[in-house]
């Protein structure tokens, strides 16, 4: 067995995912995959099922059928805490900062050292988001929207994940913050070899951060995949899949 065979090439593999909220059949047969070290985005209009897809990966809204494999392990029926433990960092759109805990405590709680190699720790998070250090003792839930987004990303990184899922990290933020703070840290993550799945309506950022994109239509149906270069060369594809 070669060295590379020991680890699965595919960090995430989804096969014919079917997810419901009660009787509403929301995701109707989604298949996709992310290779190790890839940064991939899901682009799609409001309500097509992007968040639901991430929730199914996390085990928050479990799939009714189909299969989800993370690093070769079948996690389809796993509860969220187990999915997190197998190396998934999740930055939900609502950020979910723990109220009553300081910024520092929010970060400390998520701390999980990587077995080897570079490690995301408090110091490294603060070096990318100096405002979090300044506000270290402040209750995390009283931060501004932009600061909470930085804290949510910093907290996911403290877990030193194998794969980080981000649900519209640019939502509700001023363009300056998106392009000078959020986009740069995601680019650092990609350069350092963190595998990313990014859900975005801000396609400009998605095209910069991710190199391959799944185009999602209604009911989670994937109509195709395209590279950033392909999307940049053909603006119509973006128009068909996003409200721009
Ligand atoms: N808890 C829920 N109960 C019932 N239906 C839901 C629930 N959450 C989401 N839905 C429905 O599932 C569909 C997909 O929602 P989802 O949040 O996954 O879309 P999205 O692609 O993330 O949209 P957006 O871009 O607006 O965030 C929508 O029609 C939504 O109304
Ligand atoms: Mg959503």
PDB file of C-alpha atoms and ligand atoms in Angstrom:
ATOM      1  CA  UNK A   1       0.000   0.000   0.000  1.00  0.00           C
ATOM      2  CA  UNK A   2       1.440   3.376  -1.013  1.00  0.00           C
ATOM      3  CA  UNK A   3       1.527   6.288   1.423  1.00  0.00           C
ATOM      4  CA  UNK A   4      -1.272   8.027  -0.461  1.00  0.00           C
ATOM      5  CA  UNK A   5      -3.573   5.020  -0.228  1.00  0.00           C
ATOM      6  CA  UNK A   6      -3.805   5.325   3.526  1.00  0.00           C
ATOM      7  CA  UNK A   7      -5.778   8.535   3.302  1.00  0.00           C
ATOM      8  CA  UNK A   8      -8.813   8.891   1.146  1.00  0.00           C
ATOM      9  CA  UNK A   9      -8.285  11.286  -1.759  1.00  0.00           C
ATOM     10  CA  UNK A  10     -11.851  12.446  -1.382  1.00  0.00           C
ATOM     11  CA  UNK A  11     -12.370  14.368   1.858  1.00  0.00           C
ATOM     12  CA  UNK A  12     -16.100  14.619   1.201  1.00  0.00           C
ATOM     13  CA  UNK A  13     -18.290  12.438  -0.950  1.00  0.00           C
ATOM     14  CA  UNK A  14     -22.044  12.850  -1.210  1.00  0.00           C
ATOM     15  CA  UNK A  15     -24.083  10.357  -3.159  1.00  0.00           C
ATOM     16  CA  UNK A  16     -27.747  10.827  -4.067  1.00  0.00           C
ATOM     17  CA  UNK A  17     -28.580  12.835  -0.936  1.00  0.00           C
ATOM     18  CA  UNK A  18     -32.275  13.110  -0.089  1.00  0.00           C
ATOM     19  CA  UNK A  19     -33.153  15.462   2.764  1.00  0.00           C
ATOM     20  CA  UNK A  20     -36.559  16.479   4.134  1.00  0.00           C
ATOM     21  CA  UNK A  21     -37.922  18.960   6.630  1.00  0.00           C
ATOM     22  CA  UNK A  22     -40.967  16.999   7.764  1.00  0.00           C
ATOM     23  CA  UNK A  23     -42.800  16.197   4.549  1.00  0.00           C
ATOM     24  CA  UNK A  24     -41.016  18.840   2.467  1.00  0.00           C
ATOM     25  CA  UNK A  25     -38.562  17.109   0.204  1.00  0.00           C
ATOM     26  CA  UNK A  26     -35.831  19.751   0.025  1.00  0.00           C
ATOM     27  CA  UNK A  27     -32.750  18.022  -1.399  1.00  0.00           C
ATOM     28  CA  UNK A  28     -33.668  15.658  -4.210  1.00  0.00           C
ATOM     29  CA  UNK A  29     -30.641  13.642  -5.236  1.00  0.00           C
ATOM     30  CA  UNK A  30     -27.512  15.703  -4.635  1.00  0.00           C
ATOM     31  CA  UNK A  31     -24.147  14.165  -5.516  1.00  0.00           C
ATOM     32  CA  UNK A  32     -20.840  15.968  -5.133  1.00  0.00           C
ATOM     33  CA  UNK A  33     -17.321  15.480  -3.874  1.00  0.00           C
ATOM     34  CA  UNK A  34     -14.364  17.471  -2.610  1.00  0.00           C
ATOM     35  CA  UNK A  35     -10.821  16.231  -2.970  1.00  0.00           C
ATOM     36  CA  UNK A  36      -8.204  16.748  -0.290  1.00  0.00           C
ATOM     37  CA  UNK A  37      -6.739  20.311  -0.468  1.00  0.00           C
ATOM     38  CA  UNK A  38      -9.508  21.513  -2.773  1.00  0.00           C
ATOM     39  CA  UNK A  39     -11.529  24.656  -2.148  1.00  0.00           C
ATOM     40  CA  UNK A  40     -14.993  24.230  -3.601  1.00  0.00           C
ATOM     41  CA  UNK A  41     -18.077  26.421  -3.570  1.00  0.00           C
ATOM     42  CA  UNK A  42     -21.786  25.831  -3.996  1.00  0.00           C
ATOM     43  CA  UNK A  43     -23.411  28.651  -5.936  1.00  0.00           C
ATOM     44  CA  UNK A  44     -27.169  28.952  -6.084  1.00  0.00           C
ATOM     45  CA  UNK A  45     -30.082  31.290  -5.556  1.00  0.00           C
ATOM     46  CA  UNK A  46     -32.011  31.786  -2.313  1.00  0.00           C
ATOM     47  CA  UNK A  47     -33.887  28.739  -1.133  1.00  0.00           C
ATOM     48  CA  UNK A  48     -32.335  26.099  -3.404  1.00  0.00           C
ATOM     49  CA  UNK A  49     -30.991  24.097  -0.452  1.00  0.00           C
ATOM     50  CA  UNK A  50     -27.416  25.240   0.168  1.00  0.00           C
ATOM     51  CA  UNK A  51     -27.774  25.577   3.934  1.00  0.00           C
ATOM     52  CA  UNK A  52     -29.741  22.338   4.109  1.00  0.00           C
ATOM     53  CA  UNK A  53     -26.875  20.563   2.324  1.00  0.00           C
ATOM     54  CA  UNK A  54     -24.401  21.804   4.949  1.00  0.00           C
ATOM     55  CA  UNK A  55     -26.850  20.831   7.725  1.00  0.00           C
ATOM     56  CA  UNK A  56     -27.068  17.316   6.307  1.00  0.00           C
ATOM     57  CA  UNK A  57     -23.264  17.009   6.192  1.00  0.00           C
ATOM     58  CA  UNK A  58     -23.167  18.147   9.839  1.00  0.00           C
ATOM     59  CA  UNK A  59     -25.899  15.711  10.896  1.00  0.00           C
ATOM     60  CA  UNK A  60     -28.115  18.616  12.037  1.00  0.00           C
ATOM     61  CA  UNK A  61     -30.807  17.734   9.482  1.00  0.00           C
ATOM     62  CA  UNK A  62     -29.882  14.128   8.744  1.00  0.00           C
ATOM     63  CA  UNK A  63     -30.302  12.747   5.255  1.00  0.00           C
ATOM     64  CA  UNK A  64     -33.290  10.464   4.771  1.00  0.00           C
ATOM     65  CA  UNK A  65     -31.366   8.472   2.191  1.00  0.00           C
ATOM     66  CA  UNK A  66     -28.191   8.615   0.182  1.00  0.00           C
ATOM     67  CA  UNK A  67     -24.666   8.551   1.565  1.00  0.00           C
ATOM     68  CA  UNK A  68     -22.234  11.046   3.027  1.00  0.00           C
ATOM     69  CA  UNK A  69     -18.621   9.997   3.438  1.00  0.00           C
ATOM     70  CA  UNK A  70     -16.011  12.109   5.186  1.00  0.00           C
ATOM     71  CA  UNK A  71     -12.424  11.046   4.625  1.00  0.00           C
ATOM     72  CA  UNK A  72     -13.680   7.641   3.549  1.00  0.00           C
ATOM     73  CA  UNK A  73     -15.922   7.068   6.602  1.00  0.00           C
ATOM     74  CA  UNK A  74     -19.681   6.771   6.203  1.00  0.00           C
ATOM     75  CA  UNK A  75     -21.029   9.570   8.430  1.00  0.00           C
ATOM     76  CA  UNK A  76     -24.566   9.695   7.011  1.00  0.00           C
ATOM     77  CA  UNK A  77     -26.250   8.851  10.337  1.00  0.00           C
ATOM     78  CA  UNK A  78     -23.729  10.435  12.677  1.00  0.00           C
ATOM     79  CA  UNK A  79     -24.860  13.020  15.247  1.00  0.00           C
ATOM     80  CA  UNK A  80     -23.307  16.512  14.899  1.00  0.00           C
ATOM     81  CA  UNK A  81     -20.806  16.169  17.780  1.00  0.00           C
ATOM     82  CA  UNK A  82     -19.360  13.072  16.154  1.00  0.00           C
ATOM     83  CA  UNK A  83     -19.099  14.801  12.767  1.00  0.00           C
ATOM     84  CA  UNK A  84     -17.232  17.689  14.432  1.00  0.00           C
ATOM     85  CA  UNK A  85     -14.903  15.224  16.132  1.00  0.00           C
ATOM     86  CA  UNK A  86     -14.000  13.578  12.860  1.00  0.00           C
ATOM     87  CA  UNK A  87     -12.581  16.918  11.694  1.00  0.00           C
ATOM     88  CA  UNK A  88     -15.321  19.154  10.341  1.00  0.00           C
ATOM     89  CA  UNK A  89     -15.315  22.864  11.178  1.00  0.00           C
ATOM     90  CA  UNK A  90     -18.683  24.564  10.617  1.00  0.00           C
ATOM     91  CA  UNK A  91     -19.287  28.285  10.331  1.00  0.00           C
ATOM     92  CA  UNK A  92     -23.083  28.611  10.157  1.00  0.00           C
ATOM     93  CA  UNK A  93     -24.698  31.674   8.591  1.00  0.00           C
ATOM     94  CA  UNK A  94     -26.094  32.655  12.019  1.00  0.00           C
ATOM     95  CA  UNK A  95     -22.591  32.409  13.510  1.00  0.00           C
ATOM     96  CA  UNK A  96     -23.832  30.910  16.836  1.00  0.00           C
ATOM     97  CA  UNK A  97     -21.499  32.773  19.171  1.00  0.00           C
ATOM     98  CA  UNK A  98     -21.982  31.438  22.704  1.00  0.00           C
ATOM     99  CA  UNK A  99     -23.547  34.216  24.799  1.00  0.00           C
ATOM    100  CA  UNK A 100     -22.150  34.726  28.283  1.00  0.00           C
ATOM    101  CA  UNK A 101     -18.687  33.679  27.112  1.00  0.00           C
ATOM    102  CA  UNK A 102     -15.921  36.122  26.260  1.00  0.00           C
ATOM    103  CA  UNK A 103     -14.277  36.189  22.854  1.00  0.00           C
ATOM    104  CA  UNK A 104     -11.298  34.403  24.385  1.00  0.00           C
ATOM    105  CA  UNK A 105     -13.499  31.731  25.977  1.00  0.00           C
ATOM    106  CA  UNK A 106     -15.374  31.188  22.699  1.00  0.00           C
ATOM    107  CA  UNK A 107     -12.024  30.455  21.044  1.00  0.00           C
ATOM    108  CA  UNK A 108     -10.585  28.380  23.904  1.00  0.00           C
ATOM    109  CA  UNK A 109     -13.625  26.143  23.978  1.00  0.00           C
ATOM    110  CA  UNK A 110     -13.028  25.115  20.368  1.00  0.00           C
ATOM    111  CA  UNK A 111      -9.298  24.480  20.771  1.00  0.00           C
ATOM    112  CA  UNK A 112      -8.131  21.175  19.355  1.00  0.00           C
ATOM    113  CA  UNK A 113      -4.475  20.707  18.459  1.00  0.00           C
ATOM    114  CA  UNK A 114      -3.625  19.162  15.142  1.00  0.00           C
ATOM    115  CA  UNK A 115      -1.641  15.976  15.387  1.00  0.00           C
ATOM    116  CA  UNK A 116       1.150  17.340  13.240  1.00  0.00           C
ATOM    117  CA  UNK A 117       2.057  20.290  11.077  1.00  0.00           C
ATOM    118  CA  UNK A 118       0.944  23.872  11.410  1.00  0.00           C
ATOM    119  CA  UNK A 119      -1.555  24.549  14.102  1.00  0.00           C
ATOM    120  CA  UNK A 120      -4.243  27.162  14.401  1.00  0.00           C
ATOM    121  CA  UNK A 121      -4.092  28.516  17.921  1.00  0.00           C
ATOM    122  CA  UNK A 122      -5.208  31.642  19.759  1.00  0.00           C
ATOM    123  CA  UNK A 123      -2.079  33.538  18.739  1.00  0.00           C
ATOM    124  CA  UNK A 124      -2.489  32.756  15.057  1.00  0.00           C
ATOM    125  CA  UNK A 125      -6.203  33.619  15.079  1.00  0.00           C
ATOM    126  CA  UNK A 126      -5.410  36.937  16.805  1.00  0.00           C
ATOM    127  CA  UNK A 127      -2.654  37.691  14.286  1.00  0.00           C
ATOM    128  CA  UNK A 128      -5.230  37.487  11.469  1.00  0.00           C
ATOM    129  CA  UNK A 129      -8.031  39.177  13.407  1.00  0.00           C
ATOM    130  CA  UNK A 130      -6.337  41.705  15.743  1.00  0.00           C
ATOM    131  CA  UNK A 131      -9.711  43.173  16.688  1.00  0.00           C
ATOM    132  CA  UNK A 132     -10.569  39.885  18.434  1.00  0.00           C
ATOM    133  CA  UNK A 133      -7.526  40.265  20.681  1.00  0.00           C
ATOM    134  CA  UNK A 134      -8.525  43.822  21.569  1.00  0.00           C
ATOM    135  CA  UNK A 135     -12.030  42.563  22.401  1.00  0.00           C
ATOM    136  CA  UNK A 136     -10.807  39.351  24.058  1.00  0.00           C
ATOM    137  CA  UNK A 137     -12.614  39.906  27.378  1.00  0.00           C
ATOM    138  CA  UNK A 138     -15.849  41.161  25.827  1.00  0.00           C
ATOM    139  CA  UNK A 139     -18.942  38.911  25.724  1.00  0.00           C
ATOM    140  CA  UNK A 140     -18.777  37.355  22.251  1.00  0.00           C
ATOM    141  CA  UNK A 141     -22.486  37.872  21.626  1.00  0.00           C
ATOM    142  CA  UNK A 142     -22.071  41.666  21.988  1.00  0.00           C
ATOM    143  CA  UNK A 143     -19.591  41.920  19.108  1.00  0.00           C
ATOM    144  CA  UNK A 144     -20.623  43.637  15.881  1.00  0.00           C
ATOM    145  CA  UNK A 145     -21.814  41.443  13.010  1.00  0.00           C
ATOM    146  CA  UNK A 146     -18.437  41.587  11.293  1.00  0.00           C
ATOM    147  CA  UNK A 147     -16.552  40.828  14.509  1.00  0.00           C
ATOM    148  CA  UNK A 148     -18.868  37.891  15.204  1.00  0.00           C
ATOM    149  CA  UNK A 149     -18.122  36.520  11.730  1.00  0.00           C
ATOM    150  CA  UNK A 150     -14.383  36.757  12.447  1.00  0.00           C
ATOM    151  CA  UNK A 151     -14.939  35.017  15.780  1.00  0.00           C
ATOM    152  CA  UNK A 152     -17.017  32.263  14.135  1.00  0.00           C
ATOM    153  CA  UNK A 153     -14.271  31.626  11.564  1.00  0.00           C
ATOM    154  CA  UNK A 154     -11.524  31.852  14.207  1.00  0.00           C
ATOM    155  CA  UNK A 155     -13.417  29.394  16.395  1.00  0.00           C
ATOM    156  CA  UNK A 156     -13.769  26.889  13.548  1.00  0.00           C
ATOM    157  CA  UNK A 157     -10.028  27.188  12.839  1.00  0.00           C
ATOM    158  CA  UNK A 158      -9.170  26.571  16.518  1.00  0.00           C
ATOM    159  CA  UNK A 159     -10.558  23.073  15.962  1.00  0.00           C
ATOM    160  CA  UNK A 160      -7.853  22.524  13.303  1.00  0.00           C
ATOM    161  CA  UNK A 161     -10.364  20.925  10.951  1.00  0.00           C
ATOM    162  CA  UNK A 162      -9.767  18.633   8.031  1.00  0.00           C
ATOM    163  CA  UNK A 163     -12.602  20.297   6.141  1.00  0.00           C
ATOM    164  CA  UNK A 164     -14.192  23.659   6.895  1.00  0.00           C
ATOM    165  CA  UNK A 165     -17.776  24.400   5.855  1.00  0.00           C
ATOM    166  CA  UNK A 166     -18.715  28.073   5.572  1.00  0.00           C
ATOM    167  CA  UNK A 167     -22.276  29.249   5.027  1.00  0.00           C
ATOM    168  CA  UNK A 168     -22.272  32.677   3.344  1.00  0.00           C
ATOM    169  CA  UNK A 169     -19.490  34.219   5.428  1.00  0.00           C
ATOM    170  CA  UNK A 170     -19.840  37.536   3.565  1.00  0.00           C
ATOM    171  CA  UNK A 171     -23.574  37.892   4.270  1.00  0.00           C
ATOM    172  CA  UNK A 172     -24.506  41.236   5.797  1.00  0.00           C
ATOM    173  CA  UNK A 173     -20.944  42.531   5.893  1.00  0.00           C
ATOM    174  CA  UNK A 174     -19.576  45.726   4.356  1.00  0.00           C
ATOM    175  CA  UNK A 175     -17.573  45.096   1.146  1.00  0.00           C
ATOM    176  CA  UNK A 176     -14.442  46.501   2.796  1.00  0.00           C
ATOM    177  CA  UNK A 177     -14.627  43.897   5.542  1.00  0.00           C
ATOM    178  CA  UNK A 178     -15.346  41.117   3.043  1.00  0.00           C
ATOM    179  CA  UNK A 179     -12.436  41.946   0.753  1.00  0.00           C
ATOM    180  CA  UNK A 180      -9.895  43.058   3.359  1.00  0.00           C
ATOM    181  CA  UNK A 181     -10.543  40.649   6.217  1.00  0.00           C
ATOM    182  CA  UNK A 182     -12.746  37.656   5.377  1.00  0.00           C
ATOM    183  CA  UNK A 183     -11.456  36.896   1.858  1.00  0.00           C
ATOM    184  CA  UNK A 184      -7.765  37.166   2.875  1.00  0.00           C
ATOM    185  CA  UNK A 185      -8.091  34.721   5.756  1.00  0.00           C
ATOM    186  CA  UNK A 186      -9.888  32.218   3.542  1.00  0.00           C
ATOM    187  CA  UNK A 187      -7.086  32.561   1.001  1.00  0.00           C
ATOM    188  CA  UNK A 188      -4.564  31.863   3.786  1.00  0.00           C
ATOM    189  CA  UNK A 189      -6.532  28.744   4.712  1.00  0.00           C
ATOM    190  CA  UNK A 190      -6.468  27.552   1.093  1.00  0.00           C
ATOM    191  CA  UNK A 191      -2.734  28.291   0.728  1.00  0.00           C
ATOM    192  CA  UNK A 192      -2.019  26.375   3.923  1.00  0.00           C
ATOM    193  CA  UNK A 193      -3.867  23.365   2.590  1.00  0.00           C
ATOM    194  CA  UNK A 194      -7.167  23.429   4.442  1.00  0.00           C
ATOM    195  CA  UNK A 195      -9.953  21.839   2.404  1.00  0.00           C
ATOM    196  CA  UNK A 196     -12.919  24.220   2.138  1.00  0.00           C
ATOM    197  CA  UNK A 197     -16.568  24.072   1.179  1.00  0.00           C
ATOM    198  CA  UNK A 198     -17.915  27.558   0.764  1.00  0.00           C
ATOM    199  CA  UNK A 199     -21.549  28.496   0.186  1.00  0.00           C
ATOM    200  CA  UNK A 200     -21.821  31.994  -1.211  1.00  0.00           C
ATOM    201  CA  UNK A 201     -24.043  34.374  -3.142  1.00  0.00           C
ATOM    202  CA  UNK A 202     -21.091  36.759  -3.351  1.00  0.00           C
ATOM    203  CA  UNK A 203     -19.690  35.058  -6.427  1.00  0.00           C
ATOM    204  CA  UNK A 204     -16.780  37.496  -6.693  1.00  0.00           C
ATOM    205  CA  UNK A 205     -15.416  36.194  -3.409  1.00  0.00           C
ATOM    206  CA  UNK A 206     -16.356  32.590  -4.194  1.00  0.00           C
ATOM    207  CA  UNK A 207     -14.456  32.725  -7.502  1.00  0.00           C
ATOM    208  CA  UNK A 208     -11.357  34.074  -5.742  1.00  0.00           C
ATOM    209  CA  UNK A 209     -11.368  31.653  -2.811  1.00  0.00           C
ATOM    210  CA  UNK A 210     -12.591  28.423  -4.414  1.00  0.00           C
ATOM    211  CA  UNK A 211     -11.259  26.914  -7.607  1.00  0.00           C
ATOM    212  CA  UNK A 212     -14.204  24.679  -8.479  1.00  0.00           C
ATOM    213  CA  UNK A 213     -17.908  25.427  -8.146  1.00  0.00           C
ATOM    214  CA  UNK A 214     -21.076  23.366  -8.010  1.00  0.00           C
ATOM    215  CA  UNK A 215     -24.039  25.114  -9.616  1.00  0.00           C
ATOM    216  CA  UNK A 216     -27.141  24.346  -7.578  1.00  0.00           C
ATOM    217  CA  UNK A 217     -30.681  24.744  -8.883  1.00  0.00           C
ATOM    218  CA  UNK A 218     -34.008  24.151  -7.115  1.00  0.00           C
ATOM    219  CA  UNK A 219     -34.308  21.183  -4.755  1.00  0.00           C
ATOM    220  CA  UNK A 220     -30.551  20.883  -4.468  1.00  0.00           C
ATOM    221  CA  UNK A 221     -30.170  19.702  -8.038  1.00  0.00           C
ATOM    222  CA  UNK A 222     -26.643  20.177  -9.304  1.00  0.00           C
ATOM    223  CA  UNK A 223     -26.714  21.317 -12.911  1.00  0.00           C
ATOM    224  CA  UNK A 224     -22.991  21.255 -13.340  1.00  0.00           C
ATOM    225  CA  UNK A 225     -19.575  22.065 -12.020  1.00  0.00           C
ATOM    226  CA  UNK A 226     -17.234  24.739 -13.356  1.00  0.00           C
ATOM    227  CA  UNK A 227     -13.829  26.150 -12.551  1.00  0.00           C
ATOM    228  CA  UNK A 228     -13.354  29.821 -11.639  1.00  0.00           C
ATOM    229  CA  UNK A 229     -11.721  30.381 -15.038  1.00  0.00           C
ATOM    230  CA  UNK A 230     -14.750  28.885 -16.829  1.00  0.00           C
ATOM    231  CA  UNK A 231     -17.168  31.045 -14.861  1.00  0.00           C
ATOM    232  CA  UNK A 232     -15.136  34.170 -15.492  1.00  0.00           C
ATOM    233  CA  UNK A 233     -15.051  33.444 -19.217  1.00  0.00           C
ATOM    234  CA  UNK A 234     -18.830  32.922 -19.451  1.00  0.00           C
ATOM    235  CA  UNK A 235     -20.833  35.423 -17.383  1.00  0.00           C
ATOM    236  CA  UNK A 236     -24.128  33.821 -18.471  1.00  0.00           C
ATOM    237  CA  UNK A 237     -23.530  30.780 -16.252  1.00  0.00           C
ATOM    238  CA  UNK A 238     -23.414  33.041 -13.179  1.00  0.00           C
ATOM    239  CA  UNK A 239     -26.542  34.923 -14.323  1.00  0.00           C
ATOM    240  CA  UNK A 240     -28.433  31.650 -14.713  1.00  0.00           C
ATOM    241  CA  UNK A 241     -27.574  30.451 -11.235  1.00  0.00           C
ATOM    242  CA  UNK A 242     -27.507  33.579  -9.104  1.00  0.00           C
ATOM    243  CA  UNK A 243     -29.678  36.669  -8.755  1.00  0.00           C
ATOM    244  CA  UNK A 244     -27.091  39.144 -10.024  1.00  0.00           C
TER     245      UNK A 244
HETATM  246  N1  LIG B   1     -36.682  24.152   9.251  1.00  0.00           N
HETATM  247  C1  LIG B   1     -37.291  24.158   8.076  1.00  0.00           C
HETATM  248  N2  LIG B   1     -38.550  23.665   7.923  1.00  0.00           N
HETATM  249  C2  LIG B   1     -39.163  23.627   6.716  1.00  0.00           C
HETATM  250  N3  LIG B   1     -38.609  24.089   5.583  1.00  0.00           N
HETATM  251  C3  LIG B   1     -37.387  24.597   5.664  1.00  0.00           C
HETATM  252  C4  LIG B   1     -36.660  24.665   6.895  1.00  0.00           C
HETATM  253  N4  LIG B   1     -35.458  25.233   6.657  1.00  0.00           N
HETATM  254  C5  LIG B   1     -35.428  25.499   5.338  1.00  0.00           C
HETATM  255  N5  LIG B   1     -36.576  25.120   4.732  1.00  0.00           N
HETATM  256  C6  LIG B   1     -36.888  25.244   3.304  1.00  0.00           C
HETATM  257  O1  LIG B   1     -35.929  24.498   2.574  1.00  0.00           O
HETATM  258  C7  LIG B   1     -35.604  25.152   1.357  1.00  0.00           C
HETATM  259  C8  LIG B   1     -34.098  25.286   1.256  1.00  0.00           C
HETATM  260  O2  LIG B   1     -33.635  26.120   2.306  1.00  0.00           O
HETATM  261  P1  LIG B   1     -32.097  26.445   2.538  1.00  0.00           P
HETATM  262  O3  LIG B   1     -32.019  27.275   3.765  1.00  0.00           O
HETATM  263  O4  LIG B   1     -31.323  25.210   2.480  1.00  0.00           O
HETATM  264  O5  LIG B   1     -31.790  27.324   1.239  1.00  0.00           O
HETATM  265  P2  LIG B   1     -30.496  28.161   0.868  1.00  0.00           P
HETATM  266  O6  LIG B   1     -30.083  27.720  -0.497  1.00  0.00           O
HETATM  267  O7  LIG B   1     -29.502  28.088   1.952  1.00  0.00           O
HETATM  268  O8  LIG B   1     -31.103  29.636   0.754  1.00  0.00           O
HETATM  269  P3  LIG B   1     -30.463  31.060   1.166  1.00  0.00           P
HETATM  270  O9  LIG B   1     -29.566  31.441   0.027  1.00  0.00           O
HETATM  271  O10 LIG B   1     -31.662  31.957   1.221  1.00  0.00           O
HETATM  272  O11 LIG B   1     -29.746  30.904   2.459  1.00  0.00           O
HETATM  273  C9  LIG B   1     -36.349  26.484   1.372  1.00  0.00           C
HETATM  274  O12 LIG B   1     -37.466  26.369   0.558  1.00  0.00           O
HETATM  275  C10 LIG B   1     -36.730  26.661   2.817  1.00  0.00           C
HETATM  276  O13 LIG B   1     -37.935  27.381   2.955  1.00  0.00           O
HETATM  277 MG1  LIG B   2     -28.723  29.462   3.280  1.00  0.00          MG
END
